[in-house]
Structure formats: C-alpha cells, structure tokens
Tab-separated table of C-alpha atoms in Angstrom:
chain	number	residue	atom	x	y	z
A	1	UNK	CA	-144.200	102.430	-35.894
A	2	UNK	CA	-144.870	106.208	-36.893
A	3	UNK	CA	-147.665	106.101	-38.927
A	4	UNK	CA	-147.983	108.094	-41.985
A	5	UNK	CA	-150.565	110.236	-42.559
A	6	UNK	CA	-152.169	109.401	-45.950
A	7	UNK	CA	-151.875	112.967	-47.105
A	8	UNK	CA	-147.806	113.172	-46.191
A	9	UNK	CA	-148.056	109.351	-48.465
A	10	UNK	CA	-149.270	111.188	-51.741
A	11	UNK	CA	-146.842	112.640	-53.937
A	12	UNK	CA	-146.784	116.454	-54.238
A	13	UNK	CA	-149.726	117.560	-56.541
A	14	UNK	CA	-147.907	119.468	-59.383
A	15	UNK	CA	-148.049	123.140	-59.206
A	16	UNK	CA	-150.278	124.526	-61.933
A	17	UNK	CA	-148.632	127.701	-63.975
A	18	UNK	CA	-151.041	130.549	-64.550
A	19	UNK	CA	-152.373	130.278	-67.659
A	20	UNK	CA	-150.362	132.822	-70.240
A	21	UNK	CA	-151.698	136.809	-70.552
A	22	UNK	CA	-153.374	136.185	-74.050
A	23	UNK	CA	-151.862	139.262	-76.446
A	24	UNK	CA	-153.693	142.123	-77.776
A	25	UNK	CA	-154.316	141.616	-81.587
A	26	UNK	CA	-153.824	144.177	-83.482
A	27	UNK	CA	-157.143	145.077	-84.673
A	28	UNK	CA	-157.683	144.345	-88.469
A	29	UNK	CA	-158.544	147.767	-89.714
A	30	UNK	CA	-154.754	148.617	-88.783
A	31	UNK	CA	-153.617	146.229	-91.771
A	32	UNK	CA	-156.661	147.764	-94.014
A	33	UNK	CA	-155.324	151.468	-93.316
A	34	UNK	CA	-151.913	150.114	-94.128
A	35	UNK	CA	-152.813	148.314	-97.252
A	36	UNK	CA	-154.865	151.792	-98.301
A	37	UNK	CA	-151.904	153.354	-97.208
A	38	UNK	CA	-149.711	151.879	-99.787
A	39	UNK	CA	-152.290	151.877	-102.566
A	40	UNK	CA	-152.198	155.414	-102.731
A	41	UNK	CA	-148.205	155.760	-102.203
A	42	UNK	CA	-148.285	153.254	-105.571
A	43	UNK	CA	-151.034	155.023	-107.243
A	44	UNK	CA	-149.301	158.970	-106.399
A	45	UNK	CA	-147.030	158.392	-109.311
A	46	UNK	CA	-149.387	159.567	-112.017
A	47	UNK	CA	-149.522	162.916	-109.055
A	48	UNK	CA	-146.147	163.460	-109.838
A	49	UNK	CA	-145.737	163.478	-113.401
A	50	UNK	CA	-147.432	166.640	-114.776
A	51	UNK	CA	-145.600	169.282	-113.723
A	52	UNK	CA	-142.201	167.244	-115.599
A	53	UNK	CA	-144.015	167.378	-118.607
A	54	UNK	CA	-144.426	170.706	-119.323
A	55	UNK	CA	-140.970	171.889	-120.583
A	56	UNK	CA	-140.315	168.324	-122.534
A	57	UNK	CA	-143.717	168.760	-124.444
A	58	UNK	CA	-143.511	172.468	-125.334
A	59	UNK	CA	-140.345	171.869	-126.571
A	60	UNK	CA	-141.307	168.396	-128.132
A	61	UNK	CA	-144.413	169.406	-130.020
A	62	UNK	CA	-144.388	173.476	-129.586
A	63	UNK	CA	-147.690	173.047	-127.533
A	64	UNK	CA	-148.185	176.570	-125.800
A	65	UNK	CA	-148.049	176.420	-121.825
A	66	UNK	CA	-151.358	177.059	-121.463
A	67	UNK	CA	-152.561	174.069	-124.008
A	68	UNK	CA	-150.500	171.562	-121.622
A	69	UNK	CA	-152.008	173.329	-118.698
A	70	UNK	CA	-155.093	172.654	-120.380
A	71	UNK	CA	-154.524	168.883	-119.914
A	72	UNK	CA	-153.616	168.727	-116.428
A	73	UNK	CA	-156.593	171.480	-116.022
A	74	UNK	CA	-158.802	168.693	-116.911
A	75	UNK	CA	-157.131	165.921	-115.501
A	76	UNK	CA	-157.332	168.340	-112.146
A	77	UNK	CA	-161.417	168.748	-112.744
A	78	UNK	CA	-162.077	165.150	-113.274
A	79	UNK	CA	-160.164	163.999	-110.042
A	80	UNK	CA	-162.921	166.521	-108.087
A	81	UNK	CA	-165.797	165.788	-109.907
A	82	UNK	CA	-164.897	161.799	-110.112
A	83	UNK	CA	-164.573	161.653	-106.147
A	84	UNK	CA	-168.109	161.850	-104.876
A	85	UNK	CA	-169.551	159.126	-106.961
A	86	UNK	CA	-166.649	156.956	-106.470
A	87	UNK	CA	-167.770	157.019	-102.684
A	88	UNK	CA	-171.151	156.233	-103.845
A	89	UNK	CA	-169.479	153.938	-106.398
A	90	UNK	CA	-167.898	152.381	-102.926
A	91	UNK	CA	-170.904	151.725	-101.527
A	92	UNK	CA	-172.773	150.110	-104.182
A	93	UNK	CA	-169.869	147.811	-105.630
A	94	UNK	CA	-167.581	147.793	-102.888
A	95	UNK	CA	-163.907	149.290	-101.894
A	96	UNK	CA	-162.027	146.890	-103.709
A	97	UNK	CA	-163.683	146.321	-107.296
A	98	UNK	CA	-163.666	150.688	-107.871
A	99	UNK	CA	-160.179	150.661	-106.770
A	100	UNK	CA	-158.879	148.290	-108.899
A	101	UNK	CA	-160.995	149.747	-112.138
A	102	UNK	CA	-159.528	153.014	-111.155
A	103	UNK	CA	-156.085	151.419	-110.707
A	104	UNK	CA	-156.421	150.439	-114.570
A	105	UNK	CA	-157.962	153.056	-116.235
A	106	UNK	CA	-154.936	155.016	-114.910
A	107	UNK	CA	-152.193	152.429	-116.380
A	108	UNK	CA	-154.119	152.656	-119.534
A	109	UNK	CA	-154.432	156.343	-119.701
A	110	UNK	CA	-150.480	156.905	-119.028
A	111	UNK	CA	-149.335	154.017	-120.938
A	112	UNK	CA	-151.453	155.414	-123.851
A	113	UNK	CA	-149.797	158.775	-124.070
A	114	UNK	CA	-146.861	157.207	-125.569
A	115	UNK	CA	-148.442	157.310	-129.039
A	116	UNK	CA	-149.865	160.718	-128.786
A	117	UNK	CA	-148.956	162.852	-131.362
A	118	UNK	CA	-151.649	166.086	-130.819
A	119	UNK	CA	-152.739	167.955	-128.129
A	120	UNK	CA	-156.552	166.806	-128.216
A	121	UNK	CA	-154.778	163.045	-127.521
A	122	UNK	CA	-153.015	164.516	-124.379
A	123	UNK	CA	-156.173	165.632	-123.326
A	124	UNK	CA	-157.733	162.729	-123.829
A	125	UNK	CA	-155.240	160.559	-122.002
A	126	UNK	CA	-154.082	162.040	-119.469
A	127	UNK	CA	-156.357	164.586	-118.910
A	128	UNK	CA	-159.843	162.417	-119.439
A	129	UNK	CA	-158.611	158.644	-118.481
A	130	UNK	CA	-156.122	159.217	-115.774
A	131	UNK	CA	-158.680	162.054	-114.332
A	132	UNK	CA	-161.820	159.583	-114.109
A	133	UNK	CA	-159.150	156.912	-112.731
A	134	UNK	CA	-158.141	159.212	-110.009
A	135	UNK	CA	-160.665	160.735	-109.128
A	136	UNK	CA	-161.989	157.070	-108.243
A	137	UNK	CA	-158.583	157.032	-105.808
A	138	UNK	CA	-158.935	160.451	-104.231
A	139	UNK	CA	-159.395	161.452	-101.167
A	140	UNK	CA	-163.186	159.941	-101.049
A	141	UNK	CA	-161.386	156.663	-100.703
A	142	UNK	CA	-159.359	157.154	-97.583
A	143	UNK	CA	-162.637	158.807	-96.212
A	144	UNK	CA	-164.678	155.881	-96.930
A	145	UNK	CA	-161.915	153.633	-95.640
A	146	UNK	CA	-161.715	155.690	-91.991
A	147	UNK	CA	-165.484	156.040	-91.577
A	148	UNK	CA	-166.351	152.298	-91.936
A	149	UNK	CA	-163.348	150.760	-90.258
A	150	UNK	CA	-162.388	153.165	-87.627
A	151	UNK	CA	-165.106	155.296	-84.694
A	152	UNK	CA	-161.477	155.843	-82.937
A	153	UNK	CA	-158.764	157.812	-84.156
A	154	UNK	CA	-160.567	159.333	-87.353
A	155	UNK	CA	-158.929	162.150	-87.150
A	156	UNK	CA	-155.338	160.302	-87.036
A	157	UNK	CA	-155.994	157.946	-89.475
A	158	UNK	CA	-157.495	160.618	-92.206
A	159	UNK	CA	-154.134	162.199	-91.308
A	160	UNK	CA	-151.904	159.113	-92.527
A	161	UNK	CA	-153.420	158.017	-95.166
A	162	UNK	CA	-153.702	161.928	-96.842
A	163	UNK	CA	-149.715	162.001	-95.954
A	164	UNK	CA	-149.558	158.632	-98.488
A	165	UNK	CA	-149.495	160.728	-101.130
A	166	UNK	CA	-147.229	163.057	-99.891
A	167	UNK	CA	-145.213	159.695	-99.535
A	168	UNK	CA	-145.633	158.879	-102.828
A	169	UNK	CA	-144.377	162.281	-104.251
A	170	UNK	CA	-141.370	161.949	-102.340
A	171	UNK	CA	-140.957	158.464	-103.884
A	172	UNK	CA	-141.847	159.169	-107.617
A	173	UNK	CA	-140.612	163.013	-108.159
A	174	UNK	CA	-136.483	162.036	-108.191
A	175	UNK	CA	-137.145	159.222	-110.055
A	176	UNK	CA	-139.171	160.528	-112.451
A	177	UNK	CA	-137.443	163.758	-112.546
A	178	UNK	CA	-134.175	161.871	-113.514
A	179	UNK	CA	-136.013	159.511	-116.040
A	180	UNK	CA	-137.559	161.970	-117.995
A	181	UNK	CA	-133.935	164.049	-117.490
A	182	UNK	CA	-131.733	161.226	-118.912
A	183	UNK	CA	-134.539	159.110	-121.308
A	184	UNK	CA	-137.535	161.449	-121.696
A	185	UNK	CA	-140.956	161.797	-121.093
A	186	UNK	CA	-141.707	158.838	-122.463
A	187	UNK	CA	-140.398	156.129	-120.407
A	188	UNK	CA	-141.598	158.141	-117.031
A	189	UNK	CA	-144.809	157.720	-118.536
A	190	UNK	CA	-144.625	153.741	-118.951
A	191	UNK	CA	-143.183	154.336	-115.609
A	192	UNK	CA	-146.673	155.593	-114.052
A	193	UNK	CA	-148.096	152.734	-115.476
A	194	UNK	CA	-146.269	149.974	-114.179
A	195	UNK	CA	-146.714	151.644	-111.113
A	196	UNK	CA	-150.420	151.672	-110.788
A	197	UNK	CA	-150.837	147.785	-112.580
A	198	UNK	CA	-148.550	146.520	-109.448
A	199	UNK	CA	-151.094	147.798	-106.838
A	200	UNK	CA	-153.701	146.027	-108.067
A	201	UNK	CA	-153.176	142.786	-106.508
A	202	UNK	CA	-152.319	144.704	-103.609
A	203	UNK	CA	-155.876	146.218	-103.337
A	204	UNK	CA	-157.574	142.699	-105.093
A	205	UNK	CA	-155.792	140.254	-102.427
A	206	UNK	CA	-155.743	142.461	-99.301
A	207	UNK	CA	-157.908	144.832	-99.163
A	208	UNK	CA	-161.858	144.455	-97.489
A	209	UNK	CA	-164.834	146.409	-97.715
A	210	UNK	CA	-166.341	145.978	-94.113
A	211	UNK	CA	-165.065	145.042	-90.641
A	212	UNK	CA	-168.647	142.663	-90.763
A	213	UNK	CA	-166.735	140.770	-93.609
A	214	UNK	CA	-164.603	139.366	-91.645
A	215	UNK	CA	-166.774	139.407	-87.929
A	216	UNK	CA	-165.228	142.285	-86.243
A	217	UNK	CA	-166.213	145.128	-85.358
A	218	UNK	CA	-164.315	148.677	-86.264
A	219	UNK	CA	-161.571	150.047	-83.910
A	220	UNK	CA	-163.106	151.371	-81.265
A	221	UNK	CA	-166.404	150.567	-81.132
A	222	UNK	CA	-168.427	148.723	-78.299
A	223	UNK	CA	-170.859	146.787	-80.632
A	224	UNK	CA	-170.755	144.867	-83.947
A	225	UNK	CA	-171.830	147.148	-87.076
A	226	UNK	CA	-173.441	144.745	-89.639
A	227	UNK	CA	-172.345	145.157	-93.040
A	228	UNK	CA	-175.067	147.564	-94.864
A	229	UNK	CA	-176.667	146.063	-98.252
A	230	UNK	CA	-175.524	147.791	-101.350
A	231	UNK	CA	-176.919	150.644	-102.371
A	232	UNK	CA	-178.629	151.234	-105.258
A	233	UNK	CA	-178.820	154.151	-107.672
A	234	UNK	CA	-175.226	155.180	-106.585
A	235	UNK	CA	-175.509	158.536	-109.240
A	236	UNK	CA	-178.778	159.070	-107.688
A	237	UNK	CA	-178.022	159.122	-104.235
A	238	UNK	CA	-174.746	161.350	-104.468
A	239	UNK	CA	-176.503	164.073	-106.349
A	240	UNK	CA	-179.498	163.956	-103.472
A	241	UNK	CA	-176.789	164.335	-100.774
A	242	UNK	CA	-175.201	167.483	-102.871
A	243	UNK	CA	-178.800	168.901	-102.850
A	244	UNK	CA	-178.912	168.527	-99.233
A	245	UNK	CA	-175.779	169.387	-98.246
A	246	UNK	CA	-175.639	172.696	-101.035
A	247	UNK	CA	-178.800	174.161	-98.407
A	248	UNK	CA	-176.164	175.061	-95.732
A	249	UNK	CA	-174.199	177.431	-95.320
A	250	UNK	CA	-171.350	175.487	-93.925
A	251	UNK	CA	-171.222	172.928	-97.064
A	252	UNK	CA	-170.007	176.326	-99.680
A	253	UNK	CA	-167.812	177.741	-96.779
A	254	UNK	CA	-166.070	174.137	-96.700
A	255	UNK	CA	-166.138	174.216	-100.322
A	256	UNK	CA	-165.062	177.832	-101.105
A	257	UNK	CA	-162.084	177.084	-98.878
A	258	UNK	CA	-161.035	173.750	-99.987
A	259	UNK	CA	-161.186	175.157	-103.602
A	260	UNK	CA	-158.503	177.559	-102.692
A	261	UNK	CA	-156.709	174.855	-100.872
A	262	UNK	CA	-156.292	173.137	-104.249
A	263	UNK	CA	-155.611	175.532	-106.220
A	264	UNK	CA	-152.582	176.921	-104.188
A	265	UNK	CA	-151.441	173.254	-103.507
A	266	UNK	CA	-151.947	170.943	-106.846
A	267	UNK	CA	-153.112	173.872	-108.931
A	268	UNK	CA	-149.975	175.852	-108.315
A	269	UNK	CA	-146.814	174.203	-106.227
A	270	UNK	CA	-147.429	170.889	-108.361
A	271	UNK	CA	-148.236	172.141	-111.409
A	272	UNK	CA	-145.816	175.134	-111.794
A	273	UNK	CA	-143.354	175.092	-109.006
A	274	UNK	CA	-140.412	172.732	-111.381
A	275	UNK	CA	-140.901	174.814	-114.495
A	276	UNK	CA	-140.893	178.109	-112.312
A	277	UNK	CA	-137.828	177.770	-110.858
A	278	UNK	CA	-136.505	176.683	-114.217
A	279	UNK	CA	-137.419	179.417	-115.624
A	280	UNK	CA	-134.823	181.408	-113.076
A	281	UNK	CA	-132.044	178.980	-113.987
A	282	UNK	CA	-132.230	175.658	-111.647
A	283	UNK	CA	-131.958	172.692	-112.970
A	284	UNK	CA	-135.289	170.560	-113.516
A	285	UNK	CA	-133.930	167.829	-111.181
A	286	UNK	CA	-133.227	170.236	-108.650
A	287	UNK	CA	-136.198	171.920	-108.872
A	288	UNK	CA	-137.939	168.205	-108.812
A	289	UNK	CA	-136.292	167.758	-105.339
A	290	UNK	CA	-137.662	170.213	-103.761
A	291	UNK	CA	-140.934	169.297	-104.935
A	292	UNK	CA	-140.193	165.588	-103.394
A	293	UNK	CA	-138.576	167.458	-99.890
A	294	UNK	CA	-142.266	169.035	-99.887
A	295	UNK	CA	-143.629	165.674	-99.800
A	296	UNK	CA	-141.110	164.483	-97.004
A	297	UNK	CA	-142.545	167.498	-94.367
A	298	UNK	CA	-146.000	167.066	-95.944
A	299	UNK	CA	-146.370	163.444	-94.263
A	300	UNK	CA	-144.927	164.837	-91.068
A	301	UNK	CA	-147.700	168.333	-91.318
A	302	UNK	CA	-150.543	165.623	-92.313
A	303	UNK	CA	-150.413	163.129	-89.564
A	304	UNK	CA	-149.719	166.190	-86.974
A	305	UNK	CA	-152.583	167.787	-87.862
A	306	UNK	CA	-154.770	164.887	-88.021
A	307	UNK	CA	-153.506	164.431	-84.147
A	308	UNK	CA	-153.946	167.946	-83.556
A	309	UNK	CA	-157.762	167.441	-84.734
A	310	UNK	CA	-158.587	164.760	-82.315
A	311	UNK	CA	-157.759	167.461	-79.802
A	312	UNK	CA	-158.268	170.900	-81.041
A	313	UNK	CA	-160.971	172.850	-82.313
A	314	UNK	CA	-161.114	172.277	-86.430
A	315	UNK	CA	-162.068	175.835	-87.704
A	316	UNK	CA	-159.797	177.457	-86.061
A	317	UNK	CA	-156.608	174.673	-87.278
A	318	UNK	CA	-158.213	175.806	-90.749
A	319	UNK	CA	-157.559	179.445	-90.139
A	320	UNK	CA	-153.801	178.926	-88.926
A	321	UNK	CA	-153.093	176.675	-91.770
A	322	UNK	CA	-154.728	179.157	-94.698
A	323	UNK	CA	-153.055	182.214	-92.991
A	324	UNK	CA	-149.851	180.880	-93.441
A	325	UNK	CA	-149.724	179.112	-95.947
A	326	UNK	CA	-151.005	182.467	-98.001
A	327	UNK	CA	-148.393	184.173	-96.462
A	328	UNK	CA	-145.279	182.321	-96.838
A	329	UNK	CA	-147.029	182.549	-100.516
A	330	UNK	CA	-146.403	186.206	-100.951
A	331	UNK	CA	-142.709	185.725	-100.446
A	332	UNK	CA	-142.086	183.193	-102.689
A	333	UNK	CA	-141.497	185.386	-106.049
A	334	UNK	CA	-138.167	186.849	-104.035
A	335	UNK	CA	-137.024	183.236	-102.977
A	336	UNK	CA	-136.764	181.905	-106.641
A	337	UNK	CA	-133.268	181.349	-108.033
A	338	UNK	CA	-130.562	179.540	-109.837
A	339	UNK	CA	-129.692	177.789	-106.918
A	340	UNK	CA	-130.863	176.385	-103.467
A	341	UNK	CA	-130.465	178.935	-100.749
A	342	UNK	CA	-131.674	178.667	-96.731
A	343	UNK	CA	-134.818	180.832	-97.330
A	344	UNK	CA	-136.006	179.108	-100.295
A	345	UNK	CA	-134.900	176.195	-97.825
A	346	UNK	CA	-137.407	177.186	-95.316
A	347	UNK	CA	-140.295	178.054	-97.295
A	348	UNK	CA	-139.923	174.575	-98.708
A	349	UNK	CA	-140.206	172.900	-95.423
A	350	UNK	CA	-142.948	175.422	-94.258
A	351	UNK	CA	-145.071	174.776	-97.488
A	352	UNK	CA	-144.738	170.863	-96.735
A	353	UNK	CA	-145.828	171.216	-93.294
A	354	UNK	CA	-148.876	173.112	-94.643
A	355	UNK	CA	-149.321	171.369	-97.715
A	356	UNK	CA	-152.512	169.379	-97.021
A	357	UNK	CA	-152.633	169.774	-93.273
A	358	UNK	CA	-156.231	171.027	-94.108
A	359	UNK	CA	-157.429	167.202	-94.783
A	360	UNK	CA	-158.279	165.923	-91.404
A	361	UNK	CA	-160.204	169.326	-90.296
A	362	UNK	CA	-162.073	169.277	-93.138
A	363	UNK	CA	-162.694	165.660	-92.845
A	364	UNK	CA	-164.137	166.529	-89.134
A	365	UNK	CA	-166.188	169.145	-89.943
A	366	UNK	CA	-167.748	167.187	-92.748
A	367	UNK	CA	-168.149	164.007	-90.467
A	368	UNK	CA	-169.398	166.331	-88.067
A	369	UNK	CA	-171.868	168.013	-90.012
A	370	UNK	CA	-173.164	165.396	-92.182
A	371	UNK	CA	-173.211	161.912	-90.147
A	372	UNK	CA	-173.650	159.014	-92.761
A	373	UNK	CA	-173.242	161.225	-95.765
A	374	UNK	CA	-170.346	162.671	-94.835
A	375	UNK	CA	-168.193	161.181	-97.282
A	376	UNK	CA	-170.025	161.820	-100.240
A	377	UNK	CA	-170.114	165.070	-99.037
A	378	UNK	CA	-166.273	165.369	-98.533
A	379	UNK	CA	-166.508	163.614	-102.411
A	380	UNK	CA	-167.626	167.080	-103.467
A	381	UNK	CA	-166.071	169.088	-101.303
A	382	UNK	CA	-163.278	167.557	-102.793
A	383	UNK	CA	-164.302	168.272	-106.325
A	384	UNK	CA	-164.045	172.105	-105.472
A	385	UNK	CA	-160.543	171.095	-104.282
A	386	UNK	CA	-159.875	169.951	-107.640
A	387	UNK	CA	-161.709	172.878	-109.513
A	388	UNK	CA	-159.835	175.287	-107.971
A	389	UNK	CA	-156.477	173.305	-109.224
A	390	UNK	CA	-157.974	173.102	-112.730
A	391	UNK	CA	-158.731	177.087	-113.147
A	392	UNK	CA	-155.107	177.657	-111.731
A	393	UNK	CA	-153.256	174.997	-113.514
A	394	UNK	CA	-154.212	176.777	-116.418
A	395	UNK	CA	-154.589	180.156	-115.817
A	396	UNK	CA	-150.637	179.888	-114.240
A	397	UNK	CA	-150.045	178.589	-117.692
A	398	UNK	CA	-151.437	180.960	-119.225
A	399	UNK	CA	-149.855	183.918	-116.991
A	400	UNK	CA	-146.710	182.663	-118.053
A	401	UNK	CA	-147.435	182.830	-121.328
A	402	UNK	CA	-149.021	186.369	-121.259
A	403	UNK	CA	-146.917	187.951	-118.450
A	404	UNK	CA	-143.569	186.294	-118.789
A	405	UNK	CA	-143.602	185.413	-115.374
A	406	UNK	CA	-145.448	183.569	-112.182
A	407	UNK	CA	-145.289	186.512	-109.906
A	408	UNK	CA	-148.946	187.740	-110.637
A	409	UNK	CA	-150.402	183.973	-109.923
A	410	UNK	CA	-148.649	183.776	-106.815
A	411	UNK	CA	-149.571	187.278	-104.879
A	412	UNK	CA	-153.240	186.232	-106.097
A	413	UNK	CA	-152.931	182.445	-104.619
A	414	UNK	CA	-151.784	184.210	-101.089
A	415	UNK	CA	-154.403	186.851	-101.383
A	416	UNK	CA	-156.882	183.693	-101.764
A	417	UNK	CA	-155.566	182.264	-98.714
A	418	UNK	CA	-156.003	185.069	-96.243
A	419	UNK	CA	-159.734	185.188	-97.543
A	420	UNK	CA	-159.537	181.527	-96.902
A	421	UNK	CA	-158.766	181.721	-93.159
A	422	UNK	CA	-161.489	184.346	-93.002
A	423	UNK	CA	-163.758	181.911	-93.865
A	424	UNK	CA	-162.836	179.166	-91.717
A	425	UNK	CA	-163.393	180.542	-89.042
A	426	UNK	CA	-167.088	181.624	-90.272
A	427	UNK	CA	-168.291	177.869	-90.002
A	428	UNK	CA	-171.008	177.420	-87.622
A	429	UNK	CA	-169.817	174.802	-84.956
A	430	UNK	CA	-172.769	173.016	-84.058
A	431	UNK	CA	-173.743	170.185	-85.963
A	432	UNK	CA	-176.544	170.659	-88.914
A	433	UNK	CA	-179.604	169.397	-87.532
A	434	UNK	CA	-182.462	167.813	-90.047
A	435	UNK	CA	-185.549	169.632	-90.545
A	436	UNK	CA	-188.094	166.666	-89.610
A	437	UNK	CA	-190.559	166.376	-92.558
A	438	UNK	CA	-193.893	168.003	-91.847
A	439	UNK	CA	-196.666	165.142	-91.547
C-alpha cells in the first residue's frame, strides 16, 4: 500500500487574497473650501445689486446719482474697513459664529430697505448694515480659511474661493436684473435677503474653525497643528499688526495698488458699467449680462492666476495684470453702444479674465511678508481695496452728474492702472525680517 504522505492528506490551505489598497480620503479641508466656497457664491447677491439700483431709485425718489453713489460709497468703505477685524473677529470667536452674524446683518440690512423712504435710510441700510455684514464676509474670510486649513496649494485655493464671487455675480446679475426689470427694486431686494438667511445653516452645520477640531492636520502638512486658544483683545491686536505692518514699505505699495484694484473693479465696472451703457441706449438687462459674462471669465482668470502664483514670481503677475487691465480701460469709452458688438465682446471677456486675478498675488506677498499676521494684514490691505471703490463709486456718480458722461472716470481709472503696475513691480522680494528687540 502507497502510503500517503500526511502533507498530500491535508486539504489545500485556502489561498489568502491581499488585503484591499485602502483609498485616499479626501482630506477634510477640501469639503471646508467647498462649503466657504458656496457661502460666498450665496452671500455675492447683495455684490450684485447696487449697480441695478441706480436708475430705479433716481427715477423712484429723484435722488441725484451721486447721493445713490453715496450709499454704495459707504457700503464700499465699510466692506474694507470691516475686513481686518473680522479676521481678528475669526480668531477670537471663531469662523463660523462671525459668518453667520455677518450672514444676518446682511438679510436685515437688504430686507430693511423695503420701507425706506429717504436717502439718509438708504444709507443706513444698505450702505451701513449690509457694509459691516460684508465686510465680515470679504476676502479676510477666504484668507483665514486657506491659511489655517491648507500649507499646500495656497495659492490655488485663494484662487477658487476669490472666483466664488465671481460665481455668484454670474448667478445673481440675470436674475436680479430681470426682477427688478419686470417687478422692481423691491422684490430683488427681499431677493438678497433670502439669499444670505439660506447660507446660514450652510456655514452653522458645515463649516469648522480648525483642522485640530476634528484631529487632522491641514493639507499638506507633515505634523499636527494644535488648535491656538482664542485670542483676546481682537480690536487691539488688528490695530498693533496695522502699526507694524504700516513701517514697511511693501505694506503701502500693496495697499496703494490694491486701492486702485478696487476702484477700477467694484468702484467702477460694478458700480457704473449697467447704467453706463444705458445711458448709450442698451437695455438694463443686457447691460446686466455682460456684467454676469464678466463673472463667468472672472472664475476662469481667478483660479488661473492663483495656479500661476504657485509657480511664478507674484510682483511681476501684478504688473501684467494692472497693465492691462488699465489699458483695455482706455478703450472702453469707444466700445459703448446700443447694442452688443465683438469688441465690446472682447473687452468683456478680457476685463473678466483680469477682474480680480490680483487676489492670489497679493495674498502671497502678504503671506510672504507677514507670516502669522498675514491675514489681518491682507484685512487692511483689503480695506484700501474697498476705499478706492468708495471714492470712485461716487465720484463716477458724480462725473455723470457734472460731465454728462463716464469718459473722464474711465481714462483716469486706466491712467491709475499703469501707475499701478509701476508699483508692483517696486515690492521688495525678500521677506520682512523683525527687528529683534534691543535687551
């Protein structure tokens, strides 16, 4: 008899499967970018509005140009000067309690105009409520957002969530356009409002103020960044950081050229484009659509640039972006009309590409410069943004009442923006080192 061997006896172990690749995660502060990302799409209504109020409330109430110019000059101011203690705001309270306060105070100020029935009540509305709720929701907010949750792709990021405005123009302007068109001003104001009350859970249910809140650490770095304590004295601390930061010579340049940044972008396009163009015969909803085709190139010039900055040298982006943007400027006066043409075509699709293509650079320098402070410094960087966009918001209004015409505002807003490439590329490149106390 053949014996068996005991091993040939025993059954066949079972072959054991490799154990399944485990998947990447996406990291968390992808969903937090997104969730910012549509809190300021949601919130860019109220960004829309002004310049569709202007011919409806002159005719309305008989206010003068310049006394509704006046409104959205403070509204403009406020959003700047707002932004850098929101960031410190951010820091003491959190991301999520400012942004929903904001998020109100801007459903209150809109809804509120509704009632108004004299000009120191538009100013007081939309111009002091919906200012101070914005400015909490300006750009400070996507900065603070980027520089806790990402050390990776800043520069992208910063570029995405700037272009959710842009995305939120394009969203709001027809609609709004057509509502206050067909119904009036009135119901696109109720309109804003609704719109920033249904963000609100967004930002209360979904949004977080640290990576450490929930254990991880931010995209792309190598060790875990525990959650800082609050801080304390939030006024306090952003007007020490200004004092710093107002020492250098780099902080005014950024400032001097993000003031003419805003006020050939919000101060001027926003504000005066629609009733410009109406003034040469096109239709307000026309002239509305091109406003919201602005928006659709603007996200695609935003998150470009913020992927050129990752790679290219920031001063010198800057300089590109202020040279032409000043230039295509200067031509403008010939391209208005009755009726869309291709030039007036192209300038629209140049001016979105440019629009605010000068975010992410700026955001670089300023991280670069200023480390941990760097978005309370953007915060007033910002607010020169927005005080450039005040003076013009008004002055334009006040052109047009004067002059008859927007030609002289825009030959000085290009003018501005050659002077504003000059000084881009004026910014020292290496980063600001601190003077160590003397002992």
């Amino acid at each position: 008899m053949t014996q068996t061997s005991p091993a040939a006896a025993s059954p066949a172990a079972p072959v054991q499967a490799a154990p399944p690749a485990r998947r990447r995660r996406v990291h968390r502060a992808w969903f937090v970018a997104a969730v910012t990302f549509v809190t300021i799409i949601g919130a860019a209504a109220f960004r829309s509005l002004p310049g569709l109020l202007i011919d409806p409330l002159h005719q309305e109430f008989g206010w003068s140009r310049g006394t509704i110019g006046a409104a959205v000059s403070i509204n403009l101011a406020l959003y700047g000067l707002t932004a850098p203690f929101a960031a410190a705001l951010m820091d003491r309270f959190g991301i999520r309690r400012v942004v929903a306060v904001a998020l109100l105070v801007i459903a209150a100020g809109s809804g509120l105009t509704v009632w108004m029935t004299a000009a120191w009540q538009l100013w007081l509305c939309w111009g002091l409520l919906v200012g101070l709720g914005s400015g909490s929701m300006a750009l400070a907010f996507a900065a603070t957002v980027t520089n806790r949750w990402f050390t990776e792709r800043r520069g992208l990021v910063s570029g995405i969530l700037t272009a959710a405005s842009a995305s939120g123009q394009l969203i709001f302007l027809p609609l709004l356009s057509w509502t206050v068109e067909h119904h009036g001003w009135r119901p696109a104001a109720v309109t804003v409002a609704l719109a920033a009350l249904a963000v609100v859970p967004f930002v209360w249910i979904l949004l977080r103020d640290h990576p450490a809140d929930i254990g991880q650490k931010p995209y792309g770095a190598r060790e875990f960044i525990p959650k800082p304590p609050p801080v304390t004295g939030a006024a306090r601390r952003t007007l020490n950081v200004l004092s710093t930061a107002a020492r250098t010579g780099t902080f005014w340049l950024l400032a001097g050229t993000f003031a003419i940044c805003g006020a050939s972008t919000n101060g001027l396009i926003q504000t005066h484009f629609v009733p410009a163009e109406h003034d040469h015969g096109m239709p307000v909803t026309t002239a509305a659509s091109l406003l919201a085709v602005i928006g659709v190139f603007d996200v695609v010039g935003t998150i470009a640039s913020g992927w050129f900055t990752d790679r290219f040298e920031p001063r010198r982006l800057l300089a590109v972006y202020y040279a032409l943007r000043g230039l295509s400027l200067l031509f403008l006066p010939m391209l208005l009309g009755p009726a869309v043409h291709p030039p007036m075509l192209f300038f629209i699709v140049f001016y979105g590409l440019d629009w605010v293509a000068t975010v992410p650079p700026t955001l670089a320098l300023c991280r670069e410069q200023f480390g941990e402070d760097s978005a309370i410094v953007f915060g007033w960087v910002l607010a020169s943004h927005q005080v450039g966009a005040a003076l013009v918001a008004y002055l334009g209004g006040l052109a047009r009442d004067v002059f008859g015409s927007y030609d002289l505002v825009w030959y000085a807003s290009g003018t501005l923006c050659a002077a504003a490439a000059l000084m881009s590329l004026v910014i020292r490149r290496r980063p600001v080192v601190p003077v160590p106390a003397a002992a």
